């Protein structure tokens, strides 16, 4: 019987098995353009380790979580989001989480409304 592949979609992208536009890559995190952009610029910052969602992060993950935000800021700068950008994490079904591998959305390039939908 074939073994099931339990890797997440984002692990497959990280490993190059599913194509994506890679905007950043280091030993702890990578950033890709979102395939279904909700703003003129929309990318995802993703930890290499497949932490499922923010809710599952622990105190020991504090450095990693900070790193994700610093990568978000760096890539936003590289993409010219100098008028502002929004950072979103969807945690759980009701928040709109569809991929169970933590990812930070970064959106910019248009004015944003508040509250979000
Ligand atoms: P969420 O709904 O917060 O879990 O976000 C998942 C995000 O992953 C969505 O914005 C999707 O558009 C995005 N996404 C799904 N598949 C891909 C893919 N193959 N490449 C890039 N982004 C993807």
Coordinates of N, CA and C and ligand atoms in Angstrom, one line a residue:
X1 N 0.8 -1.2 0.0 CA 0.0 0.0 0.0 C 0.9 1.3 0.0
X2 N 0.5 2.2 -0.8 CA 1.3 3.5 -0.9 C 1.3 4.2 0.5
X3 N 2.4 4.8 0.8 CA 2.4 5.6 2.0 C 1.7 6.9 1.8
X4 N 1.0 7.4 2.8 CA 0.4 8.7 2.6 C 1.4 9.8 2.8
X5 N 1.3 10.9 2.0 CA 2.2 12.0 2.2 C 1.5 13.0 3.1
X6 N 2.0 13.1 4.3 CA 1.4 14.0 5.2 C 1.9 15.4 5.2
X7 N 2.9 15.7 4.3 CA 3.4 17.0 4.3 C 2.3 18.0 3.9
X8 N 2.4 19.2 4.4 CA 1.4 20.2 4.0 C 1.7 20.8 2.6
X9 N 0.7 21.5 2.1 CA 0.9 22.2 0.8 C 2.1 23.1 0.8
X10 N 2.3 23.8 1.9 CA 3.4 24.7 2.0 C 4.8 24.0 2.1
X11 N 4.8 22.8 2.7 CA 6.0 22.1 2.7 C 6.4 21.6 1.3
X12 N 5.4 21.3 0.5 CA 5.6 20.8 -0.8 C 6.1 22.0 -1.7
X13 N 5.6 23.2 -1.4 CA 6.1 24.4 -2.1 C 7.5 24.6 -1.7
X14 N 7.8 24.5 -0.4 CA 9.2 24.8 0.1 C 10.1 23.8 -0.5
X15 N 9.7 22.5 -0.7 CA 10.6 21.5 -1.3 C 10.6 21.5 -2.8
X16 N 9.9 22.5 -3.4 CA 10.0 22.7 -4.9 C 9.1 21.7 -5.7
X17 N 8.2 21.0 -5.0 CA 7.4 20.1 -5.7 C 6.1 20.7 -6.3
X18 N 5.7 21.8 -5.7 CA 4.6 22.6 -6.2 C 5.2 24.0 -6.5
X19 N 5.0 24.5 -7.7 CA 5.6 25.8 -8.0 C 5.0 27.0 -7.3
X20 N 5.8 28.0 -7.0 CA 5.3 29.2 -6.4 C 6.4 30.3 -6.6
X21 N 6.0 31.5 -6.6 CA 7.1 32.6 -6.7 C 7.7 32.8 -5.4
X22 N 8.9 32.4 -5.2 CA 9.6 32.5 -3.9 C 10.2 33.9 -3.8
X23 N 9.8 34.6 -2.7 CA 10.2 36.0 -2.5 C 11.3 36.1 -1.4
X24 N 11.4 35.1 -0.6 CA 12.4 35.0 0.5 C 12.6 33.6 0.9
X25 N 13.8 33.2 1.3 CA 14.0 31.9 1.8 C 15.2 31.9 2.8
X26 N 15.0 31.4 4.0 CA 16.2 31.2 4.9 C 15.9 29.9 5.6
X27 N 16.7 29.6 6.6 CA 16.6 28.3 7.2 C 15.4 28.2 8.1
X28 N 14.7 29.3 8.5 CA 13.5 29.2 9.3 C 12.2 29.6 8.7
X29 N 12.3 30.3 7.6 CA 11.1 30.9 7.0 C 11.3 31.1 5.5
X30 N 10.1 31.1 4.8 CA 10.1 31.5 3.4 C 8.9 32.3 3.1
X31 N 8.9 33.0 2.0 CA 7.8 33.9 1.6 C 7.5 33.6 0.1
X32 N 6.2 33.5 -0.2 CA 5.7 33.3 -1.6 C 4.6 34.2 -1.9
X33 N 4.4 34.5 -3.2 CA 3.2 35.2 -3.6 C 2.0 34.3 -3.4
X34 N 0.9 34.9 -2.9 CA -0.4 34.2 -2.8 C -0.9 33.9 -4.2
X35 N -1.4 32.7 -4.4 CA -1.9 32.3 -5.7 C -3.2 33.0 -6.1
X36 N -3.9 33.5 -5.0 CA -5.2 34.1 -5.2 C -5.2 35.5 -4.5
X37 N -4.5 36.5 -5.1 CA -4.2 37.7 -4.4 C -5.5 38.5 -4.1
X38 N -5.6 39.0 -2.8 CA -6.7 39.8 -2.4 C -6.3 41.3 -2.4
X39 N -5.2 41.7 -2.9 CA -4.7 43.1 -3.0 C -3.7 43.0 -4.1
X40 N -3.3 44.2 -4.7 CA -2.3 44.2 -5.7 C -1.0 43.5 -5.3
X41 N -0.6 43.6 -4.1 CA 0.5 42.8 -3.5 C -0.1 41.9 -2.4
X42 N 0.1 40.7 -2.5 CA -0.3 39.7 -1.4 C 0.7 38.6 -1.4
X43 N 1.4 38.5 -0.3 CA 2.3 37.4 -0.1 C 2.1 36.7 1.2
X44 N 2.7 35.6 1.4 CA 2.6 34.8 2.6 C 4.0 34.5 3.2
X45 N 4.2 34.7 4.5 CA 5.4 34.3 5.1 C 5.1 33.1 6.0
X46 N 6.0 32.1 5.8 CA 5.6 30.7 6.3 C 6.8 30.2 7.0
X47 N 6.7 29.6 8.2 CA 7.8 28.9 8.9 C 8.1 27.6 8.1
X48 N 9.4 27.3 8.0 CA 9.7 26.0 7.4 C 9.1 24.9 8.2
X49 N 9.2 25.0 9.5 CA 8.6 23.9 10.4 C 7.1 24.1 10.3
X50 N 6.4 23.0 10.1 CA 4.9 23.1 9.8 C 4.1 23.2 11.1
X51 N 4.3 24.2 11.9 CA 3.5 24.6 13.0 C 2.1 24.8 12.4
X52 N 1.0 24.1 12.9 CA -0.3 24.2 12.2 C -0.9 25.6 12.2
X53 N -0.9 26.2 13.4 CA -1.6 27.5 13.5 C -1.0 28.2 14.7
X54 N -1.3 29.5 14.8 CA -0.8 30.3 15.9 C -1.2 29.8 17.2
X55 N -2.4 29.3 17.3 CA -2.9 28.7 18.6 C -2.0 27.6 19.1
X56 N -1.2 27.0 18.2 CA -0.3 25.9 18.7 C 1.1 26.3 19.0
X57 N 1.3 27.6 18.9 CA 2.7 28.1 19.2 C 2.9 28.1 20.7
X58 N 4.2 27.9 21.1 CA 4.5 27.9 22.5 C 5.6 29.0 22.7
X59 N 5.9 29.2 24.0 CA 6.9 30.2 24.4 C 8.2 30.0 23.6
X60 N 8.5 28.8 23.4 CA 9.8 28.5 22.7 C 9.7 28.9 21.2
X61 N 8.6 29.3 20.7 CA 8.4 29.7 19.3 C 8.5 31.2 19.2
X62 N 8.7 31.9 20.3 CA 8.7 33.4 20.3 C 9.7 33.9 19.2
X63 N 10.9 33.4 19.2 CA 11.9 33.9 18.2 C 11.4 33.7 16.8
X64 N 10.8 32.5 16.6 CA 10.3 32.2 15.2 C 9.2 33.1 14.8
X65 N 8.3 33.4 15.7 CA 7.2 34.3 15.4 C 7.7 35.7 15.1
X66 N 8.6 36.1 15.9 CA 9.2 37.4 15.6 C 9.9 37.5 14.3
X67 N 10.6 36.4 14.0 CA 11.3 36.3 12.7 C 10.3 36.4 11.5
X68 N 9.1 35.8 11.6 CA 8.1 35.8 10.5 C 7.7 37.3 10.3
X69 N 7.6 38.1 11.4 CA 7.2 39.5 11.2 C 8.3 40.3 10.6
X70 N 9.5 40.0 11.0 CA 10.7 40.7 10.4 C 10.8 40.4 8.9
X71 N 10.6 39.1 8.5 CA 10.6 38.8 7.1 C 9.5 39.5 6.4
X72 N 8.3 39.6 7.0 CA 7.2 40.3 6.4 C 7.6 41.7 6.1
X73 N 8.2 42.4 7.1 CA 8.6 43.8 6.9 C 9.6 43.9 5.8
X74 N 10.6 43.0 5.8 CA 11.7 43.1 4.8 C 11.1 42.9 3.4
X75 N 10.3 41.9 3.2 CA 9.8 41.7 1.8 C 8.8 42.8 1.4
X76 N 8.0 43.3 2.4 CA 7.1 44.4 2.1 C 7.9 45.6 1.6
X77 N 9.1 45.9 2.2 CA 10.0 46.9 1.8 C 10.5 46.7 0.4
X78 N 10.9 45.4 0.1 CA 11.5 45.1 -1.2 C 10.4 45.2 -2.3
X79 N 9.2 45.0 -1.9 CA 8.1 45.1 -3.0 C 7.5 46.5 -3.0
X80 N 8.1 47.5 -2.3 CA 7.7 48.9 -2.4 C 6.5 49.2 -1.7
X81 N 6.1 48.5 -0.7 CA 4.9 48.8 0.1 C 5.1 50.0 1.1
X82 N 5.6 51.1 0.5 CA 6.0 52.2 1.4 C 4.8 53.0 1.9
X83 N 3.6 52.8 1.4 CA 2.4 53.5 1.9 C 1.7 52.8 3.0
X84 N 2.1 51.6 3.2 CA 1.4 50.8 4.3 C 1.2 49.4 3.8
X85 N 1.0 48.5 4.7 CA 0.6 47.1 4.4 C -0.1 46.5 5.6
X86 N -0.9 45.5 5.3 CA -1.6 44.8 6.4 C -1.1 43.4 6.6
X87 N -1.0 43.0 7.9 CA -0.5 41.7 8.2 C -1.7 40.9 8.9
X88 N -2.0 39.7 8.4 CA -3.1 39.0 8.9 C -2.7 37.5 9.1
X89 N -3.2 37.0 10.2 CA -3.1 35.5 10.5 C -4.5 35.0 10.7
X90 N -4.9 34.1 9.9 CA -6.2 33.4 10.1 C -6.0 32.2 10.9
X91 N -6.5 32.2 12.1 CA -6.4 31.1 13.1 C -7.7 30.4 13.2
X92 N -7.8 29.2 12.6 CA -9.0 28.4 12.8 C -10.1 28.7 11.7
X93 N -11.0 27.7 11.6 CA -12.0 27.7 10.6 C -12.8 29.0 10.5
X94 N -13.3 29.5 11.6 CA -14.1 30.6 11.6 C -13.4 31.9 11.2
X95 N -12.1 31.9 11.3 CA -11.3 33.0 10.9 C -10.9 32.9 9.4
X96 N -11.2 31.8 8.8 CA -10.9 31.6 7.3 C -9.6 30.9 7.0
X97 N -9.1 30.2 8.1 CA -7.9 29.3 7.8 C -8.3 28.2 6.9
X98 N -7.5 28.0 5.8 CA -7.8 26.9 4.9 C -6.6 26.0 4.8
X99 N -5.4 26.5 5.1 CA -4.2 25.6 5.0 C -3.6 25.5 6.4
X100 N -3.6 24.3 7.0 CA -3.2 24.1 8.4 C -1.6 24.0 8.5
X101 N -1.0 25.1 8.1 CA 0.4 25.3 8.2 C 0.6 26.8 8.4
X102 N 1.0 27.3 9.6 CA 1.0 28.7 9.9 C 1.5 29.6 8.8
X103 N 0.8 30.7 8.5 CA 1.3 31.6 7.4 C 0.8 33.0 7.8
X104 N 1.6 33.9 7.5 CA 1.3 35.3 7.8 C 1.0 36.0 6.4
X105 N -0.2 36.5 6.3 CA -0.6 37.2 5.0 C 0.0 38.6 5.1
X106 N 0.5 39.1 4.0 CA 0.9 40.5 3.9 C 0.2 41.1 2.7
X107 N -0.6 42.1 2.9 CA -1.4 42.7 1.8 C -1.1 44.2 1.7
X108 N -1.0 44.6 0.4 CA -0.7 46.1 0.3 C -1.0 46.5 -1.2
X109 N -0.8 47.8 -1.4 CA -0.9 48.3 -2.8 C -2.3 48.9 -3.0
X110 N -3.1 48.9 -2.0 CA -4.4 49.6 -2.1 C -4.9 50.0 -0.7
X111 N -5.8 51.0 -0.6 CA -6.3 51.4 0.7 C -7.1 50.2 1.3
X112 N -6.9 50.0 2.6 CA -7.6 48.9 3.3 C -8.8 49.5 4.1
X113 N -9.8 48.7 4.2 CA -10.9 49.2 5.1 C -10.9 48.4 6.4
X114 N -11.6 49.0 7.4 CA -11.7 48.4 8.7 C -13.1 48.6 9.2
X115 N -13.7 47.6 9.8 CA -13.2 46.3 10.2 C -13.1 45.4 8.9
X116 N -12.2 44.4 9.0 CA -12.1 43.4 7.9 C -13.3 42.5 7.9
X117 N -13.6 41.9 6.8 CA -14.8 41.1 6.7 C -14.8 39.8 7.5
Ligands
LIG1 P1 -5.7 30.9 4.8 O1 -7.1 30.9 4.1 O2 -5.5 32.0 5.8 O3 -5.4 29.5 5.3 O4 -4.7 31.2 3.6 C1 -4.3 30.2 2.7 C2 -3.7 31.0 1.5 O5 -2.9 30.2 0.7 C3 -4.8 31.6 0.6 O6 -4.7 33.0 0.5 C4 -4.6 30.9 -0.7 O7 -4.8 31.7 -1.8 C5 -3.1 30.6 -0.6 N1 -2.7 29.5 -1.5 C6 -3.3 28.3 -1.6 N2 -2.6 27.5 -2.5 C7 -1.5 28.2 -2.9 C8 -0.4 28.0 -3.8 N3 -0.3 26.8 -4.4 N4 0.5 28.9 -3.9 C9 0.4 30.1 -3.3 N5 -0.6 30.4 -2.4 C10 -1.6 29.5 -2.2

